[in-house]
XYZ file of C-alpha atoms in Angstrom:
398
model
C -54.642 0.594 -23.139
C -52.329 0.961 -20.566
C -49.866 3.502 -19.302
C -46.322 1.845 -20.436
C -48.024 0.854 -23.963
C -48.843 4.234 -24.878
C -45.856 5.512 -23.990
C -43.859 2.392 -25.882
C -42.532 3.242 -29.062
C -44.046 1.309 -32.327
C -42.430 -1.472 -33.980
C -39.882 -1.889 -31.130
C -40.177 -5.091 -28.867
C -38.186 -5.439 -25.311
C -35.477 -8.120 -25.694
C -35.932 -11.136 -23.420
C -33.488 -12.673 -21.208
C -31.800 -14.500 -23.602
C -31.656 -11.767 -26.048
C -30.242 -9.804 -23.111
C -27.627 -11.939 -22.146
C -26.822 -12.369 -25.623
C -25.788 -8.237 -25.933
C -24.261 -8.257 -22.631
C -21.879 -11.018 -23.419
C -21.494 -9.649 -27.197
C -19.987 -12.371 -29.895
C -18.633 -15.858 -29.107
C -20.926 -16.271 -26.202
C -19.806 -19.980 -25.076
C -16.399 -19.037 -25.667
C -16.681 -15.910 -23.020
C -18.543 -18.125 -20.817
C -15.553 -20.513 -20.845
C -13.166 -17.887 -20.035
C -14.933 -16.862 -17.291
C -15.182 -20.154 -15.621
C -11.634 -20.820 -15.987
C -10.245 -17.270 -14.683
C -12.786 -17.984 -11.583
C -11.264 -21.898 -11.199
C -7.553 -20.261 -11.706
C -8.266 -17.731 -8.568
C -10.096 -20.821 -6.545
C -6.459 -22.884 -7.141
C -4.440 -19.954 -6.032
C -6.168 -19.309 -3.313
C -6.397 -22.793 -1.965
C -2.429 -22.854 -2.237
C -1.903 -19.499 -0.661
C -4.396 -21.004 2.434
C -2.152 -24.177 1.921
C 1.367 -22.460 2.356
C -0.575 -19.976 5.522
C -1.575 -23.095 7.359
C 1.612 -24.684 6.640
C 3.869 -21.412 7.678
C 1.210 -21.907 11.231
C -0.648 -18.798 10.122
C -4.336 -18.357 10.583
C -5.868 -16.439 7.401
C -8.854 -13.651 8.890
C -8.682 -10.527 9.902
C -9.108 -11.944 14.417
C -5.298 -10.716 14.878
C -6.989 -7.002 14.772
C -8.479 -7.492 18.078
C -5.022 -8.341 19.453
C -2.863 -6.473 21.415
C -0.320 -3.733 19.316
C 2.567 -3.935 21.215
C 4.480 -0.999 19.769
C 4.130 2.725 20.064
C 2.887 5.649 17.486
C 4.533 8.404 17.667
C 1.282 11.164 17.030
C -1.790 10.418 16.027
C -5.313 12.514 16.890
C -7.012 9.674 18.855
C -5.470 8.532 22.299
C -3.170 5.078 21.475
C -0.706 3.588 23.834
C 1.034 0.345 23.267
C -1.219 -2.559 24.085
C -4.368 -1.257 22.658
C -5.660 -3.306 19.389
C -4.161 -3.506 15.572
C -7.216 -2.558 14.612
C -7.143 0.557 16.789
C -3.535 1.479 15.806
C -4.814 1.178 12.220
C -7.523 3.500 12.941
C -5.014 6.127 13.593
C -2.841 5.759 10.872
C -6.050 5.989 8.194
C -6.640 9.593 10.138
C -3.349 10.568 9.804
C -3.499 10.054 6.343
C -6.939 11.478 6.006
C -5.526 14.677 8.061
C -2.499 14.927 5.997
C -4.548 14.637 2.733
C -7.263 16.934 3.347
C -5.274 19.506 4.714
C -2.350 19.079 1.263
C -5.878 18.937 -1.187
C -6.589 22.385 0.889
C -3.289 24.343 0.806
C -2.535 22.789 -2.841
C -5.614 24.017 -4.206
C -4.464 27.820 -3.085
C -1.389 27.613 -4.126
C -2.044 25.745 -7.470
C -4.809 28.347 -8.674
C -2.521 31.247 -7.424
C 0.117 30.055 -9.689
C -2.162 29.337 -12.196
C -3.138 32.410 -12.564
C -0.440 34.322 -11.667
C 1.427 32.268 -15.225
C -1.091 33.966 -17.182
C 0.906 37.831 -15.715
C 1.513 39.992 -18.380
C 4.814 40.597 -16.243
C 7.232 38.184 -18.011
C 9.026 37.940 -14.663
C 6.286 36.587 -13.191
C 5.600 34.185 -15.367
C 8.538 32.662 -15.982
C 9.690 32.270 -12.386
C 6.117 30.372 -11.943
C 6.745 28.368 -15.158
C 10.055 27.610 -13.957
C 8.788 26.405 -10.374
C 6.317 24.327 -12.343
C 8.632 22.597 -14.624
C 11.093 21.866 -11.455
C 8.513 20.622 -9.181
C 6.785 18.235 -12.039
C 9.942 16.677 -13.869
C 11.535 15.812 -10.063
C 10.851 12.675 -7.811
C 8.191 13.434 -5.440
C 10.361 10.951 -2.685
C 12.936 13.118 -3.787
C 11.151 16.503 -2.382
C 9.932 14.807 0.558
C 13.441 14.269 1.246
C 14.432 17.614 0.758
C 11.473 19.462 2.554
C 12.173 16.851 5.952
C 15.755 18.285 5.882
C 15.156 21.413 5.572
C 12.733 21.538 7.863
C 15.172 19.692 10.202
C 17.950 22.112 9.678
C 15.583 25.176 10.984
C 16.568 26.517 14.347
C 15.795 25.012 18.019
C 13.409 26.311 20.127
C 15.083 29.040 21.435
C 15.355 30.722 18.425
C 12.170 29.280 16.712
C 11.302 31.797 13.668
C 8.069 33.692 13.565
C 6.823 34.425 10.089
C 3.806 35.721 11.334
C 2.562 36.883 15.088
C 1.617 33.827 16.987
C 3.115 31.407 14.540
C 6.551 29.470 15.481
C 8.979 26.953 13.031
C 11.644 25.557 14.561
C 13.189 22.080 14.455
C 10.651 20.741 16.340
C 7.667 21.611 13.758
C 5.213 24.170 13.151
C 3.355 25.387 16.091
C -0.230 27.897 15.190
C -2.498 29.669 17.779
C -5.493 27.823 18.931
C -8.702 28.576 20.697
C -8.574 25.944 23.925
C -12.164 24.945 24.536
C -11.186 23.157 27.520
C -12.045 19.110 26.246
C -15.030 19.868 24.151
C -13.702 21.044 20.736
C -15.201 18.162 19.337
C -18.660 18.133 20.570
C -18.437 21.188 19.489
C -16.886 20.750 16.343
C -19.821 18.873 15.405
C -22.698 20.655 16.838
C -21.041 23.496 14.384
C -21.353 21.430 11.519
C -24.979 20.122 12.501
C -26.013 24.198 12.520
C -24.218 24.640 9.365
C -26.069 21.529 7.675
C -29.347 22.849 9.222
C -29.009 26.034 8.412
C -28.698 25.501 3.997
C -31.708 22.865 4.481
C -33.783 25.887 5.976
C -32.056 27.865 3.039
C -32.504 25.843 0.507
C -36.165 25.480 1.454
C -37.144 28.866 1.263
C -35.325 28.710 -1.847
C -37.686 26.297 -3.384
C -40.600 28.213 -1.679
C -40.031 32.206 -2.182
C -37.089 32.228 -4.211
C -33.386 32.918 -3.681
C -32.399 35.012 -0.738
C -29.943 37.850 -0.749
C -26.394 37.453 -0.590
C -25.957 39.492 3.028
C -28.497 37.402 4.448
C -27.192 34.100 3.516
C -23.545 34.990 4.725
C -25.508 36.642 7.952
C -27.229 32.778 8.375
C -24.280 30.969 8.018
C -22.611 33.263 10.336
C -25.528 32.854 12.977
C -25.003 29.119 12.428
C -21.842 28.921 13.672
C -21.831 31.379 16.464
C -25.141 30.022 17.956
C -23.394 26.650 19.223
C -20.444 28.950 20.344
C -23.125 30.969 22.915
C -24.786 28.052 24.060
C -21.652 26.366 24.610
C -21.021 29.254 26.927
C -23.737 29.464 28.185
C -23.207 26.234 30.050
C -19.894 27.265 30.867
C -17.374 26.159 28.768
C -14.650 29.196 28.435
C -12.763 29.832 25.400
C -9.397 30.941 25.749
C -6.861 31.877 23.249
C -4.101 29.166 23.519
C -1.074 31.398 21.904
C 2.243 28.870 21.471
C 5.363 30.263 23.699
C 8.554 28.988 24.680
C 8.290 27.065 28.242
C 11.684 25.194 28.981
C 13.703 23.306 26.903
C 10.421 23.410 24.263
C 7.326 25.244 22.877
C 4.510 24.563 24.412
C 0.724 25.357 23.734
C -1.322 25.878 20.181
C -1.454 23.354 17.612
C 1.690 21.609 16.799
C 2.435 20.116 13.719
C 5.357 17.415 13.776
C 8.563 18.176 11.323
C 7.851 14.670 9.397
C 3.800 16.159 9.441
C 4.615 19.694 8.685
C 6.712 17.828 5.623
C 4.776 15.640 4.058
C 2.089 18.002 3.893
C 3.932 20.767 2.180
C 5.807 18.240 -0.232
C 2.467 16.496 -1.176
C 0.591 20.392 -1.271
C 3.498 22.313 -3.439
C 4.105 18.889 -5.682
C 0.418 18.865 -6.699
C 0.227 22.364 -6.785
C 2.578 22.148 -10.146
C -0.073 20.424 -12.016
C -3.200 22.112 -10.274
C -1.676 25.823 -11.783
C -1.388 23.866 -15.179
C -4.781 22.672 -15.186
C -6.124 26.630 -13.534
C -3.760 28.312 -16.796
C -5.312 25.718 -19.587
C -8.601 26.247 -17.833
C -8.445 30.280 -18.677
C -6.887 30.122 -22.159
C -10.024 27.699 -22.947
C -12.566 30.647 -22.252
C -13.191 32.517 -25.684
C -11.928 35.906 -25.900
C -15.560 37.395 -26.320
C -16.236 36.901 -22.712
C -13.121 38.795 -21.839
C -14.198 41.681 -24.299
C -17.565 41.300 -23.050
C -16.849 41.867 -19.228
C -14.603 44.460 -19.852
C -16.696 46.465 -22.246
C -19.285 46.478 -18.888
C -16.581 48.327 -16.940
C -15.621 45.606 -14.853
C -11.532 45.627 -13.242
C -9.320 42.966 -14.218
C -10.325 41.275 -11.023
C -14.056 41.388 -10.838
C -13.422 39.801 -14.720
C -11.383 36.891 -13.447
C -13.656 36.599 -10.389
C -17.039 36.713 -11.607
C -16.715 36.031 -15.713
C -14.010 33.673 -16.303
C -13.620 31.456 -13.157
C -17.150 30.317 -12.753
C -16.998 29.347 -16.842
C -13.350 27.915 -16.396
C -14.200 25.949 -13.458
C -16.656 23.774 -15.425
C -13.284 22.371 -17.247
C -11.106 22.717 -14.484
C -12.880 20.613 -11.966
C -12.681 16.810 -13.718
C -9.031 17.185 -14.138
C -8.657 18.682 -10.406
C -10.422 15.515 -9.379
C -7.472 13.593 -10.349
C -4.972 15.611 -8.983
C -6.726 15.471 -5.646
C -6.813 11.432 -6.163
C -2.873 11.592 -6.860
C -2.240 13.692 -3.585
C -4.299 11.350 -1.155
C -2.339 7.685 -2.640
C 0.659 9.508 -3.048
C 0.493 10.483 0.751
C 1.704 6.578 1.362
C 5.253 7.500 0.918
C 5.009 8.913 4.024
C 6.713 5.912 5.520
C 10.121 7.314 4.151
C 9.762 10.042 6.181
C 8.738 8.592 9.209
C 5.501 10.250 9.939
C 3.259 7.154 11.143
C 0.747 6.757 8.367
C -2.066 4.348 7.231
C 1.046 2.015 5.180
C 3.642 2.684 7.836
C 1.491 1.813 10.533
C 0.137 -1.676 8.924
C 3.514 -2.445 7.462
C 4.357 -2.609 11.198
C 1.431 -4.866 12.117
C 2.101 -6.887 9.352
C 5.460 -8.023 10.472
C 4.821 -8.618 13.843
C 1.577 -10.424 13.314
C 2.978 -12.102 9.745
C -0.415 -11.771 8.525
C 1.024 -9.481 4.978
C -1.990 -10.270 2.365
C -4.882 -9.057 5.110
C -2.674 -6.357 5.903
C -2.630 -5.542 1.868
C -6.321 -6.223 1.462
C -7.113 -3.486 4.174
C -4.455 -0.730 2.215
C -6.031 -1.763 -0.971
C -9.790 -1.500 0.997
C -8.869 1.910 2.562
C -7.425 4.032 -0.504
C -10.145 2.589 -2.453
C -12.538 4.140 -0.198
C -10.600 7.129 0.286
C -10.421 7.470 -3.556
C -14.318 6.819 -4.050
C -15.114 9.297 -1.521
C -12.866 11.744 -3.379
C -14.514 11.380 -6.102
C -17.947 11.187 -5.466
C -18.046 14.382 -3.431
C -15.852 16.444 -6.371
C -18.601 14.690 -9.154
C -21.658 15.731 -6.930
C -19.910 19.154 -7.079
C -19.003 19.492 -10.772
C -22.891 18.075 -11.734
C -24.217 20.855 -9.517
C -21.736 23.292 -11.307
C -22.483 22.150 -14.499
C -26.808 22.224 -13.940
C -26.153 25.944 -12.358
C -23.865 26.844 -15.448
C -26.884 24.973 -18.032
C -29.591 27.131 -15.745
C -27.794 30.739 -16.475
């Protein structure tokens, strides 16, 4: 007897193919069939008449007009682009301004939304109202609306001259928000990504000895990491590249040096971040309440502070809830960063809607927007499941 009939269960027999196709297509099998056929025939006509009407309006369906000359200008972008380079280029720089614009709102909305969240769970009924309050105004408003109002306002800050300074090193003014930076002289992102390679390389080795002599202290993991990221620093400088602090001043009519963020940038950013913020802090505050009161009692009969409770007790357990519903505010943030175009800031949309009048060729400029927030969106979520499985098998483990 073999290996896969001892371990087959008695009495049952594996369906065949027709038996298969039979459950997949349910009841009314012919009729389904039928229905398929003519939704695929339906899609064939349309799409013959939509070739029909291109050739007849002298356009060429395909996606060739991407190696063509752009002949219009973007106004920032983090890859060089001057007019005359390619569509497809000048698309290229539009998907990383939105991926730039996302990541960073997913980032800053996350802080604020599980601040707020918690901070609506204050015994201090000031507190908690005023967040409640910002909650309920920021979810039952447009979020065009607020991107409006946070491009004025930003807008109506002062010039240059007399740029405010929240903080030492940091400038807003009219012309944007402008943070220190550390000037590497050309070879941030080299790098940038030799960083990330020691980083990777560094919680393989980790995760090895894990497997092989158990889990290793807490101080030496940070201390690994740490080395990780400072050992591409020193050989970088070792070879010569200096690192200078790059400190934003007022030179002339402007500010110059630092990273700059434009006011349409520094806008949508903080209108997509504080909008999904709102419903972030709702999901952090129903996240809490849905962690019994025994584990409350529990870590605070042990001696722990409010804090360490919150921190090491309810979190970690909260987060297991938290994290599905997060997923789809992070999701909402990244297609909701299309409305950028009102704005101005030069997006993925605003960017093809461009290309798509000059070049008339509208339904491949849709497929690609439909192809590229898919992606985005798939991404999203595959790296926040991956997460929340490894959360949930650490959380089944304790």
């Amino acid at each position: 007897m073999n290996a896969s009939a001892e371990t087959e269960e008695p009495g049952r027999t594996r369906p065949g193919i027709l038996t298969f196709v039979r459950l997949w297509l349910g009841g009314w099998p012919l009729a389904q069939i039928a229905l398929y056929l003519g939704t695929l025939l339906a899609v064939f006509w349309l799409g013959r008449n939509l070739v029909a009407n291109m050739a007849r309006l002298g356009l060429t369906p395909g996606f060739a007009f991407l190696e063509h000359a752009a002949n219009y200008e973007i106004g920032e972008g983090f890859i060089a682009y001057a007019a005359g380079d390619s569509y497809a280029r000048a698309a290229l720089v539009g998907l990383l301004n939105t991926i730039a614009v996302s990541a960073l709102g997913c980032l800053l909305a996350t802080v604020l939304g599980v601040t707020l969240g918690i901070a609506r769970l204050s015994a201090n009924p000031l507190v908690s109202r005023l967040v409640q309050a910002y909650v309920e105004l920021l979810r039952n408003t447009p979020l065009l609306l607020q991107l409006f109002a946070w491009n004025t306002v930003i807008h109506l800050l002062p010039g240059p001259r007399q740029a405010l300074s929240p903080l030492p090193g940091v400038l807003l003014s009219s012309r944007g928000l402008f943070l220190p930076a550390i000037d590497t002289g050309g070879h941030g992102a080299t790098l940038a990504v030799a960083i990330v390679g020691a980083v990777l390389a560094m919680r393989l080795i980790l995760k090895l000895r894990r497997h092989l002599a158990g889990p290793s202290p807490r101080r030496a993991v940070v201390l690994a990491y740490l080395a990780a990221v400072l050992l591409p620093v020193a050989i970088a400088s070792g070879f010569g590249v200096a690192f200078t602090f790059d400190v934003p001043s007022l030179k002339g009519f402007n500010i110059r040096g630092g990273i700059s963020m434009t006011p349409e940038f520094a806008a949508l950013m903080l209108g997509l971040a504080v909008n999904a913020s709102a419903s972030i802090a709702e999901t952090v505050r129903g996240g809490i309440l849905a962690i019994p009161g025994g584990q409350w009692e529990a870590a605070r009969s042990l001696g722990l502070r409010p804090f360490s409770v919150m921190r090491l007790v309810v979190l970690p357990q909260a987060l297991r809830i938290i994290l599905p519903v997060m997923t789809s505010s992070y999701l909402s943030l990244t297609k909701n960063s299309s409305l950028a175009v009102a704005i101005g800031f030069p997006d993925l949309v605003s960017i093809l809607n461009t290309t798509a009048n000059v070049t008339g060729q509208a339904l491949e400029v849709i497929v690609l927007m439909l192809g590229a927030y898919l992606t985005l969106s798939l991404a999203t979520s595959m790296v926040m499941n991956a997460y929340n499985r490894r959360h949930v098998l650490r959380g089944d483990r304790r």
